Coordinates of C-alpha atoms in Angstrom, one line a residue:
M1 CA 226.4 50.4 70.1
L2 CA 224.8 47.4 68.4
R3 CA 222.9 46.3 71.5
R4 CA 221.6 49.9 71.8
K5 CA 220.3 49.9 68.3
Q6 CA 218.6 46.5 68.6
R7 CA 216.6 47.8 71.6
W8 CA 215.3 50.7 69.5
L9 CA 214.4 48.7 66.5
G10 CA 211.3 47.2 68.0
V11 CA 209.7 50.6 67.8
W12 CA 211.4 51.3 64.5
T13 CA 209.6 48.4 62.9
L14 CA 206.2 49.9 63.9
C15 CA 207.2 53.0 62.0
M16 CA 208.8 51.6 58.8
T17 CA 206.9 54.0 56.4
A18 CA 207.6 56.9 58.7
I19 CA 211.4 56.3 58.7
V20 CA 211.6 56.5 55.0
A21 CA 209.7 59.7 54.8
M22 CA 211.5 61.4 57.7
M23 CA 214.9 60.6 56.2
V24 CA 214.1 63.2 53.5
G25 CA 212.4 65.6 55.9
C26 CA 208.9 64.2 55.3
P27 CA 207.7 62.5 58.5
G28 CA 205.0 59.8 58.2
P29 CA 202.5 58.4 60.6
V30 CA 204.2 58.3 63.9
A31 CA 201.4 58.4 66.4
G32 CA 203.4 57.7 69.6
T33 CA 206.8 59.4 69.5
Q34 CA 208.2 61.2 72.5
N35 CA 211.0 63.4 73.8
V36 CA 213.5 62.8 76.5
G37 CA 212.3 60.5 79.2
G38 CA 209.3 58.3 78.9
G39 CA 207.5 56.5 76.1
T40 CA 203.9 56.9 75.2
D41 CA 201.0 54.9 76.6
N42 CA 199.9 51.8 74.7
T43 CA 197.2 53.6 72.8
D44 CA 199.9 55.1 70.6
A45 CA 202.5 53.5 68.4
G46 CA 205.7 54.1 70.3
G47 CA 206.1 51.8 73.2
N48 CA 204.9 52.4 76.7
T49 CA 206.8 53.8 79.7
G50 CA 206.7 50.8 81.9
G51 CA 203.7 49.7 84.0
N52 CA 200.8 47.4 83.3
A53 CA 203.0 44.7 81.8
D54 CA 201.7 45.7 78.4
A55 CA 202.8 43.7 75.3
A56 CA 201.0 45.8 72.8
D57 CA 204.1 47.3 71.3
G58 CA 205.9 44.1 70.4
G59 CA 207.3 42.7 73.6
T60 CA 206.4 41.8 77.2
Q61 CA 207.0 44.1 80.2
A62 CA 209.0 42.3 82.8
D63 CA 207.4 43.9 85.9
G64 CA 205.7 47.0 84.7
G65 CA 208.3 49.2 86.4
G66 CA 210.4 50.3 83.5
G67 CA 211.7 53.7 82.7
S68 CA 212.1 54.5 79.0
D69 CA 215.3 55.7 77.3
A70 CA 215.8 59.2 76.1
G71 CA 214.2 59.9 72.9
G72 CA 211.6 57.4 72.1
G73 CA 210.8 54.6 74.5
D74 CA 211.6 51.0 74.0
A75 CA 209.1 48.5 72.6
G76 CA 207.8 47.2 75.8
G77 CA 210.0 49.2 78.1
D78 CA 213.0 48.3 80.2
A79 CA 212.6 45.8 83.1
N80 CA 214.0 48.0 85.8
G81 CA 214.7 51.5 84.4
D82 CA 217.5 52.8 82.2
T83 CA 220.3 50.8 83.9
N84 CA 218.8 47.5 83.0
G85 CA 218.3 46.6 79.4
G86 CA 215.9 45.0 77.1
A87 CA 213.4 42.9 78.9
G88 CA 210.4 43.0 76.8
N89 CA 212.2 43.0 73.4
G90 CA 211.8 39.2 73.3
T91 CA 213.4 36.6 71.1
N92 CA 213.4 36.7 67.3
E93 CA 214.3 34.9 64.2
A94 CA 218.0 35.7 64.5
G95 CA 218.2 35.1 68.2
D96 CA 219.3 38.6 68.9
G97 CA 216.5 39.4 71.3
A98 CA 217.4 36.6 73.6
N99 CA 220.4 38.4 74.8
D100 CA 218.6 41.6 75.5
G101 CA 217.8 40.5 79.1
E102 CA 221.4 41.1 80.1
T103 CA 222.1 44.3 82.0
P104 CA 225.2 46.5 81.5
E105 CA 226.4 45.4 84.9
G106 CA 226.3 41.8 83.9
G107 CA 223.1 40.9 85.8
T108 CA 220.2 39.2 84.1
G109 CA 216.9 40.9 83.3
A110 CA 213.6 39.1 82.8
A111 CA 213.1 37.1 79.7
G112 CA 211.4 38.6 76.7
G113 CA 208.2 37.4 75.0
D114 CA 207.8 34.9 72.3
E115 CA 207.4 37.5 69.6
G116 CA 209.1 40.5 71.0
G117 CA 210.0 43.8 69.4
G118 CA 213.7 43.0 68.8
S119 CA 215.4 43.5 65.5
G120 CA 214.2 40.1 64.2
N121 CA 210.9 41.8 63.3
F122 CA 212.7 42.9 60.1
S123 CA 212.5 40.7 57.2
M124 CA 215.6 38.6 56.9
T125 CA 215.3 38.4 53.1
E126 CA 213.6 41.6 51.9
D127 CA 215.8 44.2 50.2
S128 CA 213.5 47.2 49.9
D129 CA 216.0 49.4 48.1
G130 CA 217.6 46.8 45.9
D131 CA 221.1 47.5 47.0
G132 CA 222.1 43.9 47.7
F133 CA 221.6 44.1 51.5
T134 CA 218.5 43.0 53.4
D135 CA 216.6 45.6 55.5
F136 CA 217.7 43.7 58.6
E137 CA 221.4 43.8 57.6
E138 CA 221.3 47.6 56.9
A139 CA 219.4 48.5 60.1
N140 CA 221.7 46.4 62.3
A141 CA 225.0 47.3 60.7
V142 CA 227.5 49.5 62.5
P143 CA 227.5 52.1 61.0
G144 CA 223.9 51.6 59.9
S145 CA 222.5 52.5 56.5
D146 CA 219.0 53.4 55.2
P147 CA 217.1 50.3 54.1
M148 CA 215.1 52.5 51.7
N149 CA 218.0 54.3 50.0
A150 CA 220.1 52.3 47.5
A151 CA 222.9 54.8 47.6
D152 CA 223.3 54.2 51.4
T153 CA 224.8 50.8 52.2
P154 CA 226.6 49.2 55.1
T155 CA 229.8 49.1 53.0
N156 CA 229.5 52.8 52.1
P157 CA 227.2 54.5 54.6
I158 CA 226.4 58.1 54.1
D159 CA 228.1 60.3 56.8
T160 CA 227.5 63.9 55.8
D161 CA 229.4 65.5 58.7
G162 CA 232.3 63.0 58.8
D163 CA 231.9 62.3 62.5
G164 CA 232.0 58.5 62.2
C165 CA 228.3 58.1 62.8
S166 CA 226.2 57.5 59.7
D167 CA 223.3 59.9 58.8
F168 CA 220.9 57.0 59.3
D169 CA 222.1 56.3 62.8
E170 CA 222.2 59.9 63.9
V171 CA 218.6 60.6 62.7
T172 CA 217.1 57.3 63.8
F173 CA 218.7 56.3 67.1
A174 CA 219.6 58.0 70.4
N175 CA 223.1 58.7 71.6
F176 CA 224.8 58.4 68.2
C177 CA 227.4 61.2 68.0
D178 CA 225.4 64.5 68.3
N179 CA 222.2 63.1 66.6
N180 CA 222.7 65.7 63.9
P181 CA 223.9 64.4 60.5
N182 CA 224.9 67.9 59.4
T183 CA 227.4 68.6 62.2
A184 CA 230.2 66.8 64.0
A185 CA 230.0 66.9 67.8
G186 CA 230.7 70.3 69.1
E187 CA 230.4 72.0 65.7
D188 CA 227.8 74.6 64.7
I189 CA 225.9 74.4 61.5
A190 CA 227.5 76.7 58.9
A191 CA 226.1 80.2 58.8
N192 CA 224.9 79.8 55.2
A193 CA 223.4 76.3 55.7
T194 CA 220.1 75.6 54.1
F195 CA 217.5 72.8 54.4
E196 CA 214.3 72.0 52.5
F197 CA 211.4 70.1 53.9
T198 CA 209.3 68.5 51.2
M199 CA 205.9 68.0 52.8
T200 CA 202.9 65.9 52.0
V201 CA 199.6 67.7 52.7
A202 CA 196.0 66.6 53.1
R203 CA 192.8 68.4 54.0
H204 CA 189.5 67.2 55.5
V205 CA 187.0 66.4 52.8
D206 CA 184.6 69.1 54.2
E207 CA 187.3 71.8 54.3
A208 CA 187.7 73.9 51.2
Y209 CA 191.4 74.8 51.5
T210 CA 193.3 75.1 48.3
E211 CA 196.8 74.1 47.2
S212 CA 197.6 77.8 46.5
Q213 CA 196.7 78.6 50.1
V214 CA 198.9 75.8 51.4
D215 CA 201.8 76.9 49.2
S216 CA 201.4 80.4 50.5
Q217 CA 201.5 79.3 54.1
L218 CA 204.5 77.1 53.5
D219 CA 206.4 79.8 51.6
K220 CA 205.7 82.5 54.2
S221 CA 206.7 80.1 57.0
G222 CA 210.1 79.8 55.4
E223 CA 210.3 83.5 55.0
I224 CA 209.7 84.0 58.8
L225 CA 212.7 81.8 59.5
R226 CA 215.0 83.1 56.7
N227 CA 214.5 86.7 57.6
L228 CA 216.2 88.4 60.6
H229 CA 214.0 90.1 63.1
T230 CA 214.9 92.5 65.8
E231 CA 212.3 92.6 68.6
C232 CA 213.8 89.4 70.1
A233 CA 217.3 87.9 69.6
D234 CA 217.0 86.1 66.3
I235 CA 219.2 84.1 63.9
E236 CA 218.7 83.7 60.1
T237 CA 217.6 80.2 59.3
G238 CA 217.8 79.0 55.7
V239 CA 214.7 76.8 55.7
T240 CA 212.2 76.3 52.9
F241 CA 209.0 74.3 53.1
V242 CA 207.6 72.9 49.8
R243 CA 204.5 70.9 49.2
S244 CA 205.1 67.4 47.7
G245 CA 202.6 66.3 45.1
A246 CA 198.9 67.1 45.0
M247 CA 197.0 67.8 48.2
D248 CA 195.1 64.8 49.2
T249 CA 191.9 64.5 51.3
F250 CA 190.8 62.4 54.3
D251 CA 187.5 61.6 55.9
V252 CA 188.3 61.1 59.6
G253 CA 185.8 62.6 62.1
A254 CA 184.4 66.0 61.5
A255 CA 186.3 69.1 60.2
V256 CA 186.0 70.5 63.7
V257 CA 188.0 68.1 65.9
T258 CA 186.6 67.7 69.4
S259 CA 188.0 64.3 70.5
E260 CA 191.5 63.2 71.4
D261 CA 190.7 59.8 69.8
V262 CA 190.0 61.5 66.4
L263 CA 193.2 63.6 66.8
T264 CA 195.1 60.4 67.3
Q265 CA 193.6 59.0 64.1
L266 CA 194.6 62.2 62.3
F267 CA 198.2 61.9 63.5
A268 CA 198.3 58.4 62.2
L269 CA 197.4 59.4 58.6
P270 CA 200.4 59.2 56.2
F271 CA 200.7 63.0 55.6
D272 CA 203.0 65.5 57.1
V273 CA 200.4 68.2 57.4
K274 CA 196.7 67.6 58.0
I275 CA 194.3 70.5 57.6
V276 CA 191.1 70.8 59.6
N277 CA 188.8 73.6 60.3
L278 CA 189.2 74.0 64.1
M279 CA 190.1 71.9 67.2
V280 CA 188.3 72.3 70.5
G281 CA 189.5 70.9 73.8
V282 CA 192.2 68.6 72.4
C283 CA 196.0 68.3 72.1
G284 CA 196.9 66.9 75.4
I285 CA 194.8 69.2 77.7
T286 CA 195.1 68.1 81.3
D287 CA 193.7 71.1 83.1
P288 CA 190.0 71.8 82.6
N289 CA 190.8 75.5 82.7
D290 CA 192.7 75.0 79.4
M291 CA 189.7 73.8 77.5
T292 CA 189.4 76.1 74.5
V293 CA 189.8 76.5 70.8
I294 CA 193.1 75.1 69.5
V295 CA 194.6 76.3 66.1
G296 CA 197.4 73.8 65.8
C297 CA 198.8 70.6 67.3
A298 CA 201.9 68.6 66.6
L299 CA 203.7 65.4 67.7
S300 CA 207.4 65.7 68.3
G301 CA 209.1 63.6 65.7
G302 CA 205.7 63.0 64.0
T303 CA 203.4 65.2 62.0
L304 CA 201.1 68.2 62.6
V305 CA 197.4 69.0 62.5
I306 CA 196.7 72.6 61.6
T307 CA 193.5 74.7 61.3
T308 CA 192.5 76.9 58.5
V309 CA 192.4 79.9 60.9
A310 CA 196.1 79.4 61.9
D311 CA 198.4 82.3 61.2
T312 CA 201.6 81.6 59.2
D313 CA 203.8 81.7 62.2
V314 CA 201.7 79.0 63.8
W315 CA 202.6 76.7 60.9
A316 CA 206.3 77.3 61.5
H317 CA 205.8 77.0 65.3
E318 CA 204.1 73.6 65.0
W319 CA 206.7 72.3 62.6
G320 CA 209.2 73.3 65.3
H321 CA 207.5 70.9 67.6
V322 CA 207.7 68.2 64.9
Q323 CA 211.4 68.9 64.9
G324 CA 211.7 68.2 68.6
L325 CA 211.5 71.7 70.0
G326 CA 209.7 72.7 73.1
H327 CA 208.4 76.1 74.2
R328 CA 210.6 79.1 75.0
D329 CA 208.8 82.1 76.5
E330 CA 211.4 84.7 77.7
C331 CA 210.7 87.0 74.8
A332 CA 207.2 87.7 73.3
R333 CA 208.2 87.3 69.7
N334 CA 210.0 83.9 70.1
L335 CA 208.6 81.6 67.4
M336 CA 208.3 78.8 70.0
H337 CA 206.4 80.9 72.5
A338 CA 203.7 79.0 74.3
F339 CA 201.0 81.6 74.2
E340 CA 201.8 84.3 71.6
V341 CA 201.1 84.5 67.9
N342 CA 202.8 86.8 65.3
T343 CA 206.1 85.4 66.4
N344 CA 209.4 85.0 64.5
A345 CA 212.6 84.7 66.5
V346 CA 214.7 81.5 67.0
N347 CA 217.9 80.8 68.9
E348 CA 220.9 78.7 67.8
A349 CA 219.5 75.4 69.1
E350 CA 216.2 76.0 67.3
R351 CA 218.0 77.0 64.1
T352 CA 219.9 73.7 64.3
A353 CA 216.6 71.8 64.7
F354 CA 215.1 73.5 61.6
L355 CA 218.2 72.7 59.5
T356 CA 218.2 69.0 60.4
P357 CA 216.0 66.1 59.2
T358 CA 213.0 65.3 61.4
P359 CA 214.0 63.0 64.3
V360 CA 212.2 59.7 64.0
F361 CA 211.8 59.3 67.8
G362 CA 211.4 62.9 68.8
L363 CA 214.9 63.4 70.2
A364 CA 215.2 66.6 72.3
R365 CA 216.8 69.5 70.5
T366 CA 216.9 72.1 73.3
A367 CA 217.2 72.1 77.1
Q368 CA 213.8 73.8 77.2
N369 CA 211.7 70.7 76.3
T370 CA 208.4 70.4 77.9
T371 CA 204.8 69.6 77.0
S372 CA 202.5 72.5 76.2
P373 CA 202.3 74.3 79.6
S374 CA 199.0 74.6 81.4
M375 CA 197.6 78.0 80.8
S376 CA 196.8 78.2 84.5
K377 CA 200.4 79.3 85.1
S378 CA 200.9 83.0 85.2
P379 CA 202.9 84.2 82.2
Q380 CA 205.0 87.3 82.7
F381 CA 203.2 89.3 80.0
L382 CA 199.9 89.0 82.0
H383 CA 201.3 91.1 84.9
R384 CA 199.8 94.5 85.2
A385 CA 202.3 97.4 85.1
E386 CA 202.4 99.8 88.0
D387 CA 201.3 102.8 85.9
E388 CA 198.6 100.8 84.0
T389 CA 194.9 101.3 84.6
I390 CA 192.7 98.3 85.1
E391 CA 190.8 99.2 82.0
S392 CA 193.9 99.4 79.8
W393 CA 195.3 96.2 81.3
V394 CA 192.0 94.4 80.5
D395 CA 192.1 95.8 77.0
R396 CA 195.7 94.7 76.5
M397 CA 194.9 91.2 77.5
V398 CA 191.7 90.6 75.6
T399 CA 192.7 92.3 72.4
K400 CA 195.7 90.0 72.0
R401 CA 195.4 86.8 69.9
Y402 CA 196.6 83.6 71.4
L403 CA 197.7 80.2 70.3
S404 CA 195.1 78.6 72.5
G405 CA 192.9 81.1 74.3
V406 CA 193.6 83.6 77.1
P407 CA 195.7 82.0 79.8
S408 CA 193.4 81.1 82.7
A409 CA 195.8 82.8 85.2
Y410 CA 194.4 86.0 83.9
A411 CA 191.0 85.3 85.4
R412 CA 192.3 84.9 89.0
N413 CA 191.1 87.5 91.5
L414 CA 189.8 89.9 89.0
R415 CA 188.5 93.1 90.6
P416 CA 184.9 94.2 90.1
Q417 CA 186.2 97.1 88.0
A418 CA 187.8 94.6 85.6
I419 CA 184.6 92.5 85.4
T420 CA 182.5 95.6 84.6
H421 CA 184.9 96.6 81.8
L422 CA 184.8 93.0 80.4
R423 CA 181.0 93.0 80.3
Q424 CA 181.1 96.3 78.4
I425 CA 183.5 94.8 75.9
L426 CA 180.9 92.2 75.0
D427 CA 178.7 94.9 73.6
T428 CA 181.3 96.8 71.5
A429 CA 184.3 94.7 70.6
P430 CA 185.0 92.7 67.4
G431 CA 184.5 88.9 67.4
Y432 CA 187.8 87.5 68.6
V433 CA 188.0 90.0 71.4
R434 CA 184.5 89.0 72.6
C435 CA 185.7 85.4 72.5
N436 CA 188.5 86.3 74.8
A437 CA 186.2 88.2 77.1
I438 CA 183.7 85.4 77.3
R439 CA 186.5 82.9 78.2
V440 CA 187.8 85.2 81.0
L441 CA 184.3 85.9 82.4
G442 CA 183.5 82.2 82.5
L443 CA 186.7 81.4 84.3
A444 CA 186.0 84.2 86.7
G445 CA 182.6 82.7 87.6
E446 CA 180.3 85.5 86.4
A447 CA 177.1 83.5 86.6
E448 CA 174.9 86.5 85.7
L449 CA 176.3 86.1 82.2
C450 CA 174.4 82.8 81.6
P451 CA 171.4 84.2 79.7
R452 CA 173.7 86.2 77.5
L453 CA 175.8 83.1 76.7
I454 CA 172.8 81.1 75.8
T455 CA 171.6 83.8 73.5
N456 CA 175.1 83.9 71.8
V457 CA 174.5 80.3 70.8
L458 CA 170.8 80.3 69.8
D459 CA 170.3 83.7 68.1
P460 CA 172.7 83.8 65.1
V461 CA 171.2 83.3 61.6
G462 CA 172.9 82.2 58.4
E463 CA 176.5 81.1 57.8
L464 CA 178.8 82.0 60.6
S465 CA 182.3 83.2 60.2
A466 CA 185.1 81.4 62.1
A467 CA 185.1 84.2 64.8
E468 CA 181.3 83.9 65.3
Y469 CA 181.5 80.1 65.6
I470 CA 184.3 80.3 68.1
E471 CA 182.2 82.8 70.1
A472 CA 179.5 80.2 70.2
V473 CA 182.0 77.5 71.3
E474 CA 183.5 79.7 74.0
S475 CA 179.9 80.5 75.2
I476 CA 179.1 76.8 75.6
L477 CA 182.4 76.2 77.5
A478 CA 181.8 79.2 79.7
L479 CA 178.4 77.9 80.6
G480 CA 180.1 74.7 81.8
R481 CA 182.4 76.7 84.0
L482 CA 179.6 78.7 85.4
I483 CA 177.5 75.7 86.6
D484 CA 179.3 75.7 89.9
H485 CA 178.4 79.4 90.3
D486 CA 174.9 79.4 89.0
D487 CA 172.4 79.0 91.8
T488 CA 169.5 78.9 89.3
G489 CA 170.6 75.7 87.6
V490 CA 169.9 77.2 84.2
A491 CA 173.4 76.5 82.8
R492 CA 173.5 72.9 84.0
D493 CA 170.0 72.0 82.8
W494 CA 170.6 73.7 79.4
L495 CA 173.8 71.8 78.8
I496 CA 172.5 68.4 80.1
E497 CA 169.7 68.8 77.6
G498 CA 172.1 69.8 74.9
T499 CA 174.0 66.5 75.1
D500 CA 171.2 65.1 73.1
P501 CA 171.6 66.1 69.4
A502 CA 167.8 66.2 68.9
A503 CA 167.6 68.9 71.5
W504 CA 169.4 71.3 69.2
Q505 CA 166.8 70.7 66.5
H506 CA 164.0 71.6 69.0
R507 CA 166.0 74.7 69.8
N508 CA 165.5 75.7 66.1
I509 CA 169.1 76.6 65.4
Q510 CA 169.1 78.8 62.3
W511 CA 172.8 79.0 61.6
S512 CA 175.5 76.8 60.0
Y513 CA 179.2 76.8 59.9
A514 CA 181.6 75.4 57.3
A515 CA 180.1 72.1 56.2
M516 CA 178.1 71.7 59.4
E517 CA 174.4 72.2 59.2
G518 CA 171.3 70.4 60.3
K519 CA 172.1 67.0 61.9
T520 CA 175.8 67.3 61.6
L521 CA 175.7 70.6 63.4
Y522 CA 173.4 69.3 66.1
H523 CA 175.9 66.5 66.7
N524 CA 178.8 68.9 67.0
L525 CA 176.8 71.1 69.5
A526 CA 176.0 68.0 71.5
K527 CA 179.7 67.1 71.7
L528 CA 180.5 70.7 72.9
S529 CA 177.8 70.4 75.6
I530 CA 179.5 67.2 76.8
M531 CA 182.8 68.9 76.9
A532 CA 181.3 71.8 78.9
L533 CA 179.9 69.3 81.5
S534 CA 183.5 68.1 82.1
L535 CA 184.3 71.5 83.5
T536 CA 182.0 71.2 86.5
K537 CA 181.8 68.9 89.6
D538 CA 178.0 69.1 89.7
P539 CA 176.6 65.6 90.6
A540 CA 173.8 65.8 88.0
A541 CA 176.4 66.6 85.2
K542 CA 178.5 63.6 86.2
I543 CA 175.5 61.3 86.2
R544 CA 174.7 62.4 82.7
L545 CA 178.2 61.9 81.5
E546 CA 178.3 58.4 83.1
A547 CA 175.1 57.5 81.3
L548 CA 176.5 58.7 78.0
A549 CA 179.7 56.8 78.6
D550 CA 177.7 53.6 78.9
P551 CA 177.8 51.9 75.4
E552 CA 174.3 50.4 75.7
Q553 CA 172.8 53.7 76.8
A554 CA 174.7 55.6 74.1
L555 CA 173.3 53.2 71.5
A556 CA 169.8 53.7 72.8
D557 CA 170.2 57.5 72.8
Q558 CA 171.6 57.3 69.3
K559 CA 168.6 55.4 67.9
A560 CA 166.2 57.7 69.7
A561 CA 168.0 60.7 68.3
D562 CA 167.9 59.3 64.8
Q563 CA 164.2 58.7 65.0
E564 CA 163.5 62.2 66.4
L565 CA 165.6 63.8 63.7
E566 CA 163.7 61.8 61.1
S567 CA 166.8 60.7 59.3
N568 CA 168.2 57.3 58.4
A569 CA 171.8 58.6 58.6
T570 CA 173.9 57.4 61.4
I571 CA 174.9 59.8 64.2
D572 CA 178.3 59.0 65.6
P573 CA 178.0 57.7 69.1
L574 CA 178.8 60.2 71.9
T575 CA 180.3 57.5 74.1
R576 CA 183.9 58.3 73.6
Q577 CA 183.3 62.0 73.9
A578 CA 181.6 61.4 77.3
R579 CA 184.4 59.1 78.4
E580 CA 187.0 61.8 77.6
A581 CA 184.9 64.4 79.4
L582 CA 184.7 62.1 82.5
S583 CA 188.4 61.6 82.4
L584 CA 189.1 65.3 82.4
Q585 CA 186.4 65.9 85.1
N586 CA 187.9 63.3 87.4
R587 CA 191.5 64.4 87.0
K588 CA 193.0 65.7 90.2
S589 CA 196.4 66.8 89.0
K590 CA 196.7 69.9 86.9
T591 CA 200.1 69.0 85.6
P592 CA 200.7 66.4 82.9
A593 CA 202.8 63.3 83.7
A594 CA 206.5 63.7 82.7
D595 CA 206.1 60.6 80.5
A596 CA 202.9 61.8 78.8
P597 CA 202.8 61.7 75.0
K598 CA 204.3 64.9 73.6
R599 CA 201.5 66.7 71.9
Y600 CA 202.2 70.4 71.6
R601 CA 200.0 73.4 71.0

């Protein structure tokens, strides 16, 4: 048991501030947590899955072939998979890491690095909670105790459920009893059990979201779980969500998030809930068909990023992901449904997760534990009923609201009758319905729509509503999908030109959205144009993306754009956006790797 804990502690030291917060239900900046099987890549703070002999997470890989352990990934990975232990944890002050090369079978693994991720990374002298035990002593004790809680000590560890495993061990490490400090193994949480999450909240500096709005969303999220619903099998769950302290602000990227890199930075901020305006094309998208507007994204065992347009149930849904839950789709009103909004129902396993402190390493809480599924799969609710007309079927699909756009499976093999009805909807339907119709028509390859889509972006005047801005976003993305169907080249040329922020000034854009206007808006539209070019295999589009991805070229373009916009303010380089677009464009597989970081929509 002690050896098992030492192998986890390399990652634990990377997340010291997060552990303290999570022990009271307030997760901190854990940018690289994971669920069962597989660590994150070395861009996040959570250890990598093996491969590339990467020492970025505190230890050396032995041969790059390691599989990670269930729950969170070792710092550096195992040498030869789960049966061999510890190579990569390295040596440390206390000498504990030197033994980590031994395998359970008695063989010898590869030696660790000079400064590995073993438990010696803890201060041997610091006593953070002033209880007379050093942090190292508390974390390595069996049972372990919380180094940040003076009431929890190795001589008197807190064991709420009396199962012989301390609360600290059950929440922090894999394979300690049932990893639930509220229940002994095999027991269910009491019917009247309650749990309160005290959550720190911050908003983007450009987003005018108030504390009263936050409090309302948190309170209503709890109501959804506490109340019993009947459309799907449901269980009352005594959860409350409460804001902790005043709402803070952050200034990372723009209020509309368009880059995975920016999203990673947001996850690393020391707040449980980060509020932005919108997200586009992020949150672990691996299939170009899934590129759309996202209203919420969460890291299992970490924190969440939520948009101002997200419904209350989306707040609860995303916190379910933070608690280690995956998606469950067999009933349309399941809270953890992958596509639906206006959801409410939970099962016993989900209730248990909501009544338990946040898992530090994203331990799995249900058998159904997958990354956000590609919307290219065909959900059951998309199927047309035998007695349903094509028009009513189309209406049913596009008048629904979704977590992240109409599933792309809907656009497969649409009959001409359905296409005709969708085009009619564009002239008569309300905003969010038009957004859905535009997405479907783009996926269906209706190139005749290109002039109409360009007009959707250029013609608005004044301050746009969220629905109107989303319609412009979906129009730009649809143009990217239509490049491969547009023999005139209009869509391609318009988007390639649009990757230059100055082009949007020349187009005389007369609208603004949220805090975006003028140069800031032009830069946002250039990013969206880059994203749209990732959705085609057109050679000219790829050449443009490769040029943008070149740092020297990007710098030259930036200077030229600054001069043409007649402003001394700095435009953020588009290099990273173009690299992300190229990565998506070149991706062959439409399914995420099993060991990919667990970002959930």
